[in-house]
mmCIF file of C-alpha atoms in Angstrom:
data_model
loop_
_atom_site.group_PDB
_atom_site.id
_atom_site.type_symbol
_atom_site.label_atom_id
_atom_site.label_comp_id
_atom_site.label_asym_id
_atom_site.label_seq_id
_atom_site.Cartn_x
_atom_site.Cartn_y
_atom_site.Cartn_z
ATOM 1 C CA MET A 365 94.139 68.940 92.929
ATOM 2 C CA ALA A 366 97.570 68.870 94.538
ATOM 3 C CA ASP A 367 98.956 70.219 91.267
ATOM 4 C CA VAL A 368 96.525 73.108 91.048
ATOM 5 C CA THR A 369 98.970 75.758 92.221
ATOM 6 C CA GLN A 370 101.526 74.910 89.564
ATOM 7 C CA THR A 371 98.812 74.695 86.923
ATOM 8 C CA ALA A 372 97.435 78.052 87.960
ATOM 9 C CA LEU A 373 100.906 79.598 87.866
ATOM 10 C CA GLU A 374 101.316 78.344 84.311
ATOM 11 C CA ASP A 375 97.900 79.820 83.491
ATOM 12 C CA LEU A 376 99.041 83.190 84.763
ATOM 13 C CA LYS A 377 102.054 83.049 82.472
ATOM 14 C CA ILE A 378 99.779 82.269 79.544
ATOM 15 C CA ASP A 379 97.485 85.154 80.511
ATOM 16 C CA SER A 380 100.413 87.550 80.310
ATOM 17 C CA ASP A 381 100.804 86.742 76.599
ATOM 18 C CA PRO A 382 98.816 89.345 74.609
ATOM 19 C CA ARG A 383 98.152 86.744 71.912
ATOM 20 C CA GLU A 384 96.187 84.604 74.366
ATOM 21 C CA ASP A 385 92.814 84.984 76.053
ATOM 22 C CA VAL A 386 92.745 86.422 79.571
ATOM 23 C CA VAL A 387 90.117 84.733 81.728
ATOM 24 C CA ASN A 388 90.047 85.200 85.494
ATOM 25 C CA PRO A 389 87.379 86.306 88.007
ATOM 26 C CA TRP A 390 88.019 89.998 87.293
ATOM 27 C CA THR A 391 89.107 90.219 83.634
ATOM 28 C CA VAL A 392 87.884 88.536 80.447
ATOM 29 C CA THR A 393 89.416 89.556 77.120
ATOM 30 C CA SER A 394 90.290 87.806 73.889
ATOM 31 C CA SER A 395 92.691 88.675 71.112
ATOM 32 C CA SER A 396 90.173 87.300 68.584
ATOM 33 C CA GLN A 397 86.986 88.956 67.326
ATOM 34 C CA GLY A 398 85.501 85.457 67.546
ATOM 35 C CA GLY A 399 85.875 85.588 71.307
ATOM 36 C CA VAL A 400 87.379 83.273 73.913
ATOM 37 C CA ASP A 401 88.681 79.917 72.669
ATOM 38 C CA TYR A 402 86.748 77.667 75.043
ATOM 39 C CA GLU A 403 88.407 74.465 73.859
ATOM 40 C CA LYS A 404 91.784 75.869 74.933
ATOM 41 C CA LEU A 405 90.235 77.094 78.173
ATOM 42 C CA ILE A 406 89.065 73.575 79.029
ATOM 43 C CA GLU A 407 92.630 72.343 78.531
ATOM 44 C CA ARG A 408 94.111 75.165 80.619
ATOM 45 C CA PHE A 409 91.644 74.819 83.476
ATOM 46 C CA GLY A 410 91.581 71.025 83.386
ATOM 47 C CA SER A 411 87.803 70.738 83.303
ATOM 48 C CA SER A 412 85.758 68.314 81.164
ATOM 49 C CA LYS A 413 83.808 69.139 78.026
ATOM 50 C CA ILE A 414 80.051 68.600 78.097
ATOM 51 C CA ASP A 415 79.734 66.071 75.300
ATOM 52 C CA SER A 416 76.901 64.145 73.667
ATOM 53 C CA GLU A 417 77.432 61.216 76.027
ATOM 54 C CA LEU A 418 76.786 63.406 79.079
ATOM 55 C CA LEU A 419 73.767 65.074 77.438
ATOM 56 C CA ASP A 420 72.313 61.662 76.511
ATOM 57 C CA ARG A 421 72.753 60.433 80.077
ATOM 58 C CA TRP A 422 71.229 63.659 81.409
ATOM 59 C CA GLU A 423 68.114 63.156 79.253
ATOM 60 C CA ARG A 424 67.883 59.456 80.101
ATOM 61 C CA ILE A 425 67.980 60.111 83.869
ATOM 62 C CA THR A 426 65.686 63.144 83.935
ATOM 63 C CA GLY A 427 63.316 62.059 81.177
ATOM 64 C CA LYS A 428 63.455 65.577 79.725
ATOM 65 C CA PRO A 429 65.546 67.135 76.933
ATOM 66 C CA PRO A 430 68.473 69.308 78.045
ATOM 67 C CA HIS A 431 67.913 73.044 78.272
ATOM 68 C CA HIS A 432 68.711 74.982 75.100
ATOM 69 C CA LEU A 433 71.686 76.555 76.923
ATOM 70 C CA LEU A 434 73.066 73.026 77.331
ATOM 71 C CA ARG A 435 72.139 71.815 73.847
ATOM 72 C CA ARG A 436 73.912 74.761 72.224
ATOM 73 C CA GLY A 437 77.091 74.484 74.247
ATOM 74 C CA ILE A 438 76.586 77.720 76.173
ATOM 75 C CA PHE A 439 77.029 75.613 79.282
ATOM 76 C CA PHE A 440 80.004 73.800 77.848
ATOM 77 C CA SER A 441 82.288 72.510 80.600
ATOM 78 C CA HIS A 442 81.933 70.713 83.918
ATOM 79 C CA ARG A 443 83.576 69.097 86.895
ATOM 80 C CA ASP A 444 81.997 65.899 88.290
ATOM 81 C CA VAL A 445 78.476 66.416 86.920
ATOM 82 C CA HIS A 446 78.372 62.627 86.462
ATOM 83 C CA LEU A 447 78.569 62.305 90.268
ATOM 84 C CA ILE A 448 75.524 64.563 90.628
ATOM 85 C CA LEU A 449 73.649 62.418 88.103
ATOM 86 C CA ASN A 450 74.684 59.372 90.122
ATOM 87 C CA ALA A 451 73.076 60.977 93.174
ATOM 88 C CA VAL A 452 69.893 61.630 91.189
ATOM 89 C CA GLU A 453 69.788 57.989 90.070
ATOM 90 C CA GLN A 454 70.269 56.809 93.662
ATOM 91 C CA GLY A 455 67.650 59.183 95.073
ATOM 92 C CA LYS A 456 70.214 61.030 97.173
ATOM 93 C CA PRO A 457 70.006 64.785 97.843
ATOM 94 C CA PHE A 458 72.198 67.585 96.563
ATOM 95 C CA TYR A 459 71.846 71.345 96.486
ATOM 96 C CA LEU A 460 72.595 74.202 94.120
ATOM 97 C CA TYR A 461 74.817 77.189 94.875
ATOM 98 C CA THR A 462 75.421 80.179 92.655
ATOM 99 C CA GLY A 463 76.045 83.880 93.159
ATOM 100 C CA ARG A 464 76.373 87.408 91.932
ATOM 101 C CA GLY A 465 78.914 90.152 92.521
ATOM 102 C CA PRO A 466 76.885 93.395 92.685
ATOM 103 C CA SER A 467 78.697 96.178 90.840
ATOM 104 C CA SER A 468 75.714 98.152 89.490
ATOM 105 C CA ASP A 469 72.147 98.995 90.487
ATOM 106 C CA SER A 470 70.780 96.946 87.597
ATOM 107 C CA MET A 471 71.877 93.605 86.247
ATOM 108 C CA HIS A 472 72.228 93.218 82.466
ATOM 109 C CA VAL A 473 70.784 90.498 80.242
ATOM 110 C CA GLY A 474 74.021 88.516 80.436
ATOM 111 C CA HIS A 475 73.569 88.176 84.188
ATOM 112 C CA LEU A 476 70.232 86.481 83.533
ATOM 113 C CA VAL A 477 71.882 83.502 81.849
ATOM 114 C CA PRO A 478 73.200 81.598 84.908
ATOM 115 C CA PHE A 479 69.996 82.361 86.830
ATOM 116 C CA ILE A 480 67.744 81.188 83.988
ATOM 117 C CA PHE A 481 69.711 77.951 83.892
ATOM 118 C CA THR A 482 69.843 77.583 87.690
ATOM 119 C CA LYS A 483 66.060 78.043 87.906
ATOM 120 C CA TRP A 484 65.649 75.264 85.344
ATOM 121 C CA LEU A 485 67.954 73.007 87.375
ATOM 122 C CA GLN A 486 66.030 73.761 90.567
ATOM 123 C CA GLU A 487 62.726 72.841 88.935
ATOM 124 C CA LEU A 488 64.118 69.812 87.119
ATOM 125 C CA PHE A 489 65.714 68.200 90.177
ATOM 126 C CA ASP A 490 63.462 69.690 92.904
ATOM 127 C CA VAL A 491 66.422 70.754 95.046
ATOM 128 C CA PRO A 492 67.265 73.650 97.387
ATOM 129 C CA LEU A 493 69.338 76.605 96.223
ATOM 130 C CA VAL A 494 71.561 79.116 98.010
ATOM 131 C CA ILE A 495 72.546 82.359 96.275
ATOM 132 C CA GLN A 496 75.423 84.491 97.564
ATOM 133 C CA LEU A 497 75.737 88.224 96.852
ATOM 134 C CA THR A 498 79.417 89.134 97.295
ATOM 135 C CA ASP A 499 79.042 92.798 98.185
ATOM 136 C CA ASP A 500 82.260 92.503 100.209
ATOM 137 C CA GLU A 501 84.175 91.404 97.105
ATOM 138 C CA LYS A 502 83.007 94.425 95.117
ATOM 139 C CA PHE A 503 83.956 96.739 97.978
ATOM 140 C CA LEU A 504 87.477 95.265 97.969
ATOM 141 C CA TRP A 505 87.980 95.296 94.182
ATOM 142 C CA LYS A 506 86.001 98.296 92.953
ATOM 143 C CA ASP A 507 86.144 102.010 93.718
ATOM 144 C CA LEU A 508 82.862 101.790 95.620
ATOM 145 C CA THR A 509 81.840 102.633 99.161
ATOM 146 C CA LEU A 510 80.730 99.845 101.461
ATOM 147 C CA GLU A 511 77.274 101.412 101.638
ATOM 148 C CA ASN A 512 76.971 101.472 97.833
ATOM 149 C CA THR A 513 77.881 97.822 97.451
ATOM 150 C CA GLN A 514 75.299 96.906 100.106
ATOM 151 C CA ARG A 515 72.612 98.928 98.352
ATOM 152 C CA MET A 516 73.438 97.474 94.941
ATOM 153 C CA ALA A 517 73.342 93.970 96.405
ATOM 154 C CA TYR A 518 69.739 94.421 97.519
ATOM 155 C CA GLU A 519 68.770 95.891 94.146
ATOM 156 C CA ASN A 520 70.346 92.864 92.456
ATOM 157 C CA VAL A 521 68.467 90.501 94.788
ATOM 158 C CA LYS A 522 65.217 91.922 93.411
ATOM 159 C CA ASP A 523 66.396 91.140 89.886
ATOM 160 C CA ILE A 524 67.304 87.602 90.959
ATOM 161 C CA ILE A 525 63.956 86.959 92.644
ATOM 162 C CA ALA A 526 62.255 88.251 89.488
ATOM 163 C CA CYS A 527 63.758 85.301 87.609
ATOM 164 C CA GLY A 528 61.074 83.173 89.258
ATOM 165 C CA PHE A 529 62.834 81.080 91.900
ATOM 166 C CA ASP A 530 60.781 78.965 94.292
ATOM 167 C CA LYS A 531 60.720 80.777 97.660
ATOM 168 C CA ASP A 532 60.286 77.509 99.559
ATOM 169 C CA LYS A 533 63.503 76.143 98.064
ATOM 170 C CA THR A 534 65.678 79.281 97.802
ATOM 171 C CA PHE A 535 67.796 81.181 100.340
ATOM 172 C CA ILE A 536 69.489 84.396 99.195
ATOM 173 C CA PHE A 537 72.043 86.246 101.295
ATOM 174 C CA THR A 538 74.536 89.095 101.094
ATOM 175 C CA ASP A 539 77.930 88.640 102.717
ATOM 176 C CA PHE A 540 77.856 91.890 104.698
ATOM 177 C CA ASP A 541 74.424 91.083 106.086
ATOM 178 C CA PHE A 542 74.659 87.346 106.779
ATOM 179 C CA ILE A 543 78.177 86.192 107.662
ATOM 180 C CA GLY A 544 78.099 87.876 111.065
ATOM 181 C CA LYS A 545 74.784 86.196 111.855
ATOM 182 C CA CYS A 546 75.842 82.651 110.996
ATOM 183 C CA PRO A 547 78.749 81.285 113.080
ATOM 184 C CA GLU A 548 78.807 78.013 111.121
ATOM 185 C CA LEU A 549 79.446 79.863 107.849
ATOM 186 C CA TYR A 550 82.210 81.958 109.410
ATOM 187 C CA GLN A 551 83.758 78.871 110.985
ATOM 188 C CA ASN A 552 83.928 77.200 107.575
ATOM 189 C CA ILE A 553 85.485 80.330 106.089
ATOM 190 C CA VAL A 554 88.246 80.186 108.677
ATOM 191 C CA ARG A 555 88.703 76.426 108.224
ATOM 192 C CA ILE A 556 89.245 77.009 104.507
ATOM 193 C CA GLN A 557 91.600 79.925 105.149
ATOM 194 C CA LYS A 558 93.699 77.671 107.390
ATOM 195 C CA CYS A 559 94.013 75.096 104.567
ATOM 196 C CA VAL A 560 95.314 77.480 101.875
ATOM 197 C CA THR A 561 98.738 79.121 101.995
ATOM 198 C CA PHE A 562 99.556 82.563 100.680
ATOM 199 C CA ASN A 563 101.718 80.995 97.953
ATOM 200 C CA GLN A 564 98.786 78.859 96.822
ATOM 201 C CA VAL A 565 96.284 81.698 96.717
ATOM 202 C CA ARG A 566 98.822 83.906 94.939
ATOM 203 C CA GLY A 567 99.374 81.180 92.367
ATOM 204 C CA ILE A 568 95.677 80.562 91.791
ATOM 205 C CA PHE A 569 94.551 84.205 91.671
ATOM 206 C CA GLY A 570 97.678 86.143 90.772
ATOM 207 C CA PHE A 571 97.707 88.341 93.874
ATOM 208 C CA GLY A 572 100.722 90.594 94.270
ATOM 209 C CA ASP A 573 102.553 92.201 97.142
ATOM 210 C CA SER A 574 100.567 95.422 96.789
ATOM 211 C CA ASP A 575 97.132 93.761 96.996
ATOM 212 C CA VAL A 576 95.205 94.512 100.160
ATOM 213 C CA ILE A 577 94.915 91.611 102.584
ATOM 214 C CA GLY A 578 91.130 91.583 102.168
ATOM 215 C CA LYS A 579 91.551 90.308 98.607
ATOM 216 C CA ILE A 580 93.871 87.545 99.739
ATOM 217 C CA ALA A 581 91.390 86.360 102.381
ATOM 218 C CA PHE A 582 88.281 86.702 100.204
ATOM 219 C CA PRO A 583 88.398 83.430 98.163
ATOM 220 C CA ALA A 584 87.498 81.434 101.282
ATOM 221 C CA ILE A 585 84.303 83.489 101.585
ATOM 222 C CA GLN A 586 83.153 82.457 98.118
ATOM 223 C CA ALA A 587 84.236 78.868 98.791
ATOM 224 C CA ALA A 588 82.420 78.334 102.105
ATOM 225 C CA PRO A 589 78.833 78.115 100.735
ATOM 226 C CA ALA A 590 79.976 74.974 98.851
ATOM 227 C CA LEU A 591 80.127 73.231 102.259
ATOM 228 C CA SER A 592 76.605 72.260 103.308
ATOM 229 C CA SER A 593 77.298 72.736 107.040
ATOM 230 C CA SER A 594 77.564 76.478 106.344
ATOM 231 C CA PHE A 595 73.731 76.424 106.380
ATOM 232 C CA PRO A 596 72.715 74.390 109.465
ATOM 233 C CA PHE A 597 69.153 75.718 109.331
ATOM 234 C CA ILE A 598 68.804 74.000 105.919
ATOM 235 C CA PHE A 599 70.985 70.906 106.115
ATOM 236 C CA GLY A 600 71.707 70.393 109.803
ATOM 237 C CA LYS A 601 75.000 68.526 110.121
ATOM 238 C CA ASN A 602 74.456 66.495 106.956
ATOM 239 C CA LYS A 603 77.247 66.666 104.395
ATOM 240 C CA ILE A 604 75.390 67.050 101.124
ATOM 241 C CA PRO A 605 77.068 67.484 97.713
ATOM 242 C CA VAL A 606 76.623 70.698 95.763
ATOM 243 C CA LEU A 607 76.363 71.604 92.073
ATOM 244 C CA ILE A 608 77.543 75.106 91.183
ATOM 245 C CA PRO A 609 76.354 76.672 87.904
ATOM 246 C CA CYS A 610 78.639 79.610 87.078
ATOM 247 C CA ALA A 611 80.555 81.325 84.308
ATOM 248 C CA ILE A 612 83.968 79.771 83.615
ATOM 249 C CA ASP A 613 85.813 82.816 85.006
ATOM 250 C CA GLN A 614 84.691 81.800 88.527
ATOM 251 C CA ASP A 615 86.342 78.383 88.246
ATOM 252 C CA PRO A 616 89.570 79.367 90.096
ATOM 253 C CA TYR A 617 87.586 79.836 93.313
ATOM 254 C CA PHE A 618 86.238 76.332 93.092
ATOM 255 C CA ARG A 619 89.451 74.672 91.970
ATOM 256 C CA MET A 620 90.699 75.851 95.323
ATOM 257 C CA THR A 621 87.531 74.629 97.041
ATOM 258 C CA ARG A 622 87.781 71.190 95.432
ATOM 259 C CA ASP A 623 91.267 70.845 96.885
ATOM 260 C CA VAL A 624 90.171 71.861 100.394
ATOM 261 C CA ALA A 625 86.731 70.196 100.712
ATOM 262 C CA PRO A 626 87.901 66.552 101.082
ATOM 263 C CA ARG A 627 90.444 67.609 103.694
ATOM 264 C CA LEU A 628 87.532 69.009 105.717
ATOM 265 C CA GLY A 629 85.442 65.878 105.193
ATOM 266 C CA PHE A 630 83.150 67.236 102.457
ATOM 267 C CA HIS A 631 82.362 66.252 98.877
ATOM 268 C CA LYS A 632 84.233 68.112 96.178
ATOM 269 C CA PRO A 633 81.806 70.638 94.668
ATOM 270 C CA ALA A 634 80.607 69.768 91.165
ATOM 271 C CA LEU A 635 80.526 72.595 88.636
ATOM 272 C CA ILE A 636 78.871 73.356 85.343
ATOM 273 C CA HIS A 637 80.426 76.275 83.452
ATOM 274 C CA SER A 638 78.908 78.714 80.988
ATOM 275 C CA THR A 639 80.504 80.800 78.270
ATOM 276 C CA PHE A 640 80.289 84.589 78.454
ATOM 277 C CA ILE A 641 77.702 86.696 76.703
ATOM 278 C CA PRO A 642 79.835 89.083 74.650
ATOM 279 C CA SER A 643 79.861 92.845 74.710
ATOM 280 C CA LEU A 644 77.658 94.587 72.153
ATOM 281 C CA GLN A 645 80.845 95.884 70.513
ATOM 282 C CA GLY A 646 82.233 92.396 69.873
ATOM 283 C CA ALA A 647 83.118 89.028 71.363
ATOM 284 C CA ASN A 648 86.656 89.995 72.389
ATOM 285 C CA THR A 649 85.268 91.162 75.769
ATOM 286 C CA LYS A 650 82.269 90.101 77.848
ATOM 287 C CA MET A 651 79.258 92.303 78.507
ATOM 288 C CA SER A 652 80.060 94.583 81.437
ATOM 289 C CA ALA A 653 77.736 96.369 83.859
ATOM 290 C CA SER A 654 80.308 99.160 84.179
ATOM 291 C CA GLU A 655 80.314 99.918 80.431
ATOM 292 C CA VAL A 656 76.901 101.391 79.628
ATOM 293 C CA ASN A 657 77.088 100.959 75.858
ATOM 294 C CA SER A 658 78.458 97.412 76.057
ATOM 295 C CA ALA A 659 75.405 96.053 77.846
ATOM 296 C CA LEU A 660 71.643 95.720 77.622
ATOM 297 C CA PHE A 661 70.379 96.408 81.136
ATOM 298 C CA LEU A 662 67.276 94.939 82.713
ATOM 299 C CA THR A 663 66.120 98.543 83.327
ATOM 300 C CA ASP A 664 66.414 99.532 79.639
ATOM 301 C CA THR A 665 63.250 100.665 77.869
ATOM 302 C CA PRO A 666 62.166 99.057 74.574
ATOM 303 C CA LYS A 667 63.492 102.149 72.796
ATOM 304 C CA GLN A 668 66.882 101.917 74.546
ATOM 305 C CA ILE A 669 67.175 98.223 73.644
ATOM 306 C CA LYS A 670 66.391 99.010 70.010
ATOM 307 C CA THR A 671 68.817 101.944 69.884
ATOM 308 C CA LYS A 672 71.696 100.043 71.512
ATOM 309 C CA ILE A 673 71.329 97.006 69.248
ATOM 310 C CA ASN A 674 71.027 99.060 66.079
ATOM 311 C CA LYS A 675 73.878 101.412 67.009
ATOM 312 C CA TYR A 676 76.381 99.229 68.857
ATOM 313 C CA ALA A 677 75.822 95.540 68.067
ATOM 314 C CA PHE A 678 78.863 94.373 66.087
ATOM 315 C CA SER A 679 77.884 93.033 62.679
ATOM 316 C CA GLY A 680 79.154 90.021 60.809
ATOM 317 C CA GLY A 681 77.692 91.372 57.597
ATOM 318 C CA GLN A 682 79.454 92.726 54.535
ATOM 319 C CA ALA A 683 80.223 96.337 53.639
ATOM 320 C CA SER A 684 77.366 96.695 51.145
ATOM 321 C CA ILE A 685 74.012 95.022 50.503
ATOM 322 C CA GLU A 686 75.246 93.725 47.164
ATOM 323 C CA GLU A 687 78.357 92.196 48.718
ATOM 324 C CA HIS A 688 76.323 90.747 51.571
ATOM 325 C CA ARG A 689 73.875 89.119 49.165
ATOM 326 C CA ARG A 690 76.828 87.587 47.327
ATOM 327 C CA LEU A 691 79.066 86.537 50.238
ATOM 328 C CA GLY A 692 76.663 86.258 53.187
ATOM 329 C CA GLY A 693 77.248 87.127 56.830
ATOM 330 C CA ASN A 694 79.531 85.616 59.455
ATOM 331 C CA CYS A 695 77.430 84.318 62.371
ATOM 332 C CA SER A 696 80.485 83.446 64.445
ATOM 333 C CA VAL A 697 81.290 87.144 65.018
ATOM 334 C CA ASP A 698 77.849 88.709 64.581
ATOM 335 C CA ILE A 699 76.667 89.823 68.029
ATOM 336 C CA SER A 700 72.951 89.790 67.198
ATOM 337 C CA TYR A 701 73.157 86.151 66.156
ATOM 338 C CA GLN A 702 75.260 85.274 69.193
ATOM 339 C CA TYR A 703 72.665 86.842 71.520
ATOM 340 C CA LEU A 704 69.912 84.867 69.796
ATOM 341 C CA ARG A 705 71.806 81.685 70.700
ATOM 342 C CA PHE A 706 71.284 82.655 74.352
ATOM 343 C CA PHE A 707 67.701 83.926 74.252
ATOM 344 C CA LEU A 708 65.824 82.420 71.290
ATOM 345 C CA GLU A 709 64.615 79.046 72.555
ATOM 346 C CA ASP A 710 63.294 77.670 69.256
ATOM 347 C CA ASP A 711 66.066 75.579 67.639
ATOM 348 C CA ASP A 712 64.388 75.489 64.223
ATOM 349 C CA LYS A 713 64.010 79.278 64.086
ATOM 350 C CA LEU A 714 67.607 79.782 65.139
ATOM 351 C CA GLU A 715 68.863 77.386 62.466
ATOM 352 C CA LYS A 716 66.814 79.133 59.760
ATOM 353 C CA ILE A 717 68.252 82.499 60.841
ATOM 354 C CA ARG A 718 71.763 81.042 60.689
ATOM 355 C CA LYS A 719 71.230 79.677 57.172
ATOM 356 C CA ASP A 720 69.530 82.819 55.881
ATOM 357 C CA TYR A 721 72.183 85.166 57.286
ATOM 358 C CA THR A 722 75.082 82.977 56.146
ATOM 359 C CA SER A 723 73.659 82.755 52.636
ATOM 360 C CA GLY A 724 73.047 86.499 52.405
ATOM 361 C CA GLU A 725 69.281 86.147 52.203
ATOM 362 C CA MET A 726 68.901 87.899 55.576
ATOM 363 C CA LEU A 727 70.494 91.333 55.974
ATOM 364 C CA THR A 728 72.148 92.702 59.123
ATOM 365 C CA GLY A 729 69.273 95.116 59.762
ATOM 366 C CA GLN A 730 66.791 92.245 59.617
ATOM 367 C CA LEU A 731 68.895 90.175 62.005
ATOM 368 C CA LYS A 732 69.120 93.060 64.464
ATOM 369 C CA GLN A 733 65.354 93.553 64.244
ATOM 370 C CA THR A 734 64.833 89.879 65.055
ATOM 371 C CA LEU A 735 66.973 90.224 68.180
ATOM 372 C CA ILE A 736 65.092 93.379 69.207
ATOM 373 C CA GLU A 737 61.779 91.519 68.903
ATOM 374 C CA VAL A 738 63.122 88.666 71.053
ATOM 375 C CA LEU A 739 64.728 90.747 73.815
ATOM 376 C CA GLN A 740 62.164 93.518 74.279
ATOM 377 C CA PRO A 741 59.427 91.227 75.672
ATOM 378 C CA ILE A 742 61.924 89.291 77.828
ATOM 379 C CA VAL A 743 63.140 92.497 79.499
ATOM 380 C CA ALA A 744 59.634 93.969 79.761
ATOM 381 C CA ALA A 745 58.315 90.814 81.462
ATOM 382 C CA HIS A 746 61.265 90.858 83.855
ATOM 383 C CA GLN A 747 60.578 94.491 84.745
ATOM 384 C CA GLN A 748 56.939 93.671 85.450
ATOM 385 C CA ARG A 749 57.859 90.800 87.787
ATOM 386 C CA ARG A 750 60.505 92.904 89.532
ATOM 387 C CA ALA A 751 58.060 95.758 90.139
ATOM 388 C CA ALA A 752 55.834 93.328 92.062
ATOM 389 C CA ILE A 753 58.609 92.390 94.538
ATOM 390 C CA THR A 754 57.864 93.991 97.889
ATOM 391 C CA ASP A 755 60.151 94.405 100.882
ATOM 392 C CA GLU A 756 58.226 91.547 102.523
ATOM 393 C CA ILE A 757 59.001 89.205 99.616
ATOM 394 C CA LEU A 758 62.658 90.269 99.796
ATOM 395 C CA ARG A 759 62.778 89.433 103.517
ATOM 396 C CA GLU A 760 61.158 86.044 102.935
ATOM 397 C CA PHE A 761 63.872 84.986 100.487
ATOM 398 C CA MET A 762 66.644 86.362 102.722
ATOM 399 C CA THR A 763 65.490 84.983 106.069
ATOM 400 C CA PRO A 764 67.461 81.918 107.270
ATOM 401 C CA ARG A 765 64.953 79.063 107.446
ATOM 402 C CA GLU A 766 64.330 75.435 106.547
ATOM 403 C CA LEU A 767 63.997 74.734 102.838
ATOM 404 C CA LYS A 768 62.104 71.893 101.213
ATOM 405 C CA PHE A 769 64.205 69.184 99.616
ATOM 406 C CA LYS A 770 64.377 65.415 99.264
ATOM 407 C CA SER A 771 65.921 63.831 102.340
ATOM 408 C CA SER A 772 68.568 61.128 101.966
ATOM 409 C CA SER A 773 67.509 57.537 102.362
#
């Protein structure tokens, strides 16, 4: 990790080339309608591809098949997941850490992806989970008031709880609310800040001379939950490794953390990275909560979901029915098919759709209708669970307390 600053500087030079993908914590764009080239991204970021060998080992150790998001390469890259599997084999504890930057009152369906996968990990390994809401980050980066970011954070927490996490194993916090109440977390933030120079953080994140100092100091805040002593009420003074499921654009934060953690006597955090769910308009940008017509929100009605998909979902079909029947559709750019890769769990059904659309047997309208029929009940069920979340349930998840997890031998 000593070379990370130079590597990151080279990445920034690549990102300035309009012919290349731009992937950082605040911007994701691609010059290709096919979306981000994830193979190149693995090379640039220096992570490892999730290959068949890792998936086979995963299934052998857990005794269960990998999640469809793993099988299909949606979670495609990792850092040190083998070390987490070693811990599982040895009966040693680890914990999960993930997060959300609240920039809207409602999350969209793309935000569900890391939480769906994290919930599966929590259940599979029976481990504790901490979830950070970075309302301070959104205040620093967006044109939002502090009060608005706080309010949106609590609305997003309701969406996260509605994903079905185990209350006895899950602690959720917002930065504005919790950091001032937990001296151990703040102490770790400052320890990390003392380990990273301005030149390093500028190289990793591309900060410039006109960036406010809050941005420059923020990365340590996202890094600190990867140190188990930040949560003494859960882990005491034990130094327990962490696995972080996140989208690949968050990796720069944890490249920095992996450099700092051993210097502070902690394990390097392990990561497992997901691809981005694309915008409705095409895979050259990710779905964004700030672009209403690019996203399917968890507050959308069945009619709104149907209208957005039919009107905005980019098609890989041909210009006419006759031409489509003859040439077939292109699943690699068709947004409806790409969304089905995320949300349709049945592998056989997905493969039949792929074959039928590619051959021209299935038309674009039929493919869009299939996606509508898959997403409408998912969103409706989420809305029903969210409506049942009371202020008391919210407080239970957000109260610092002991969590249940396997103790080390």
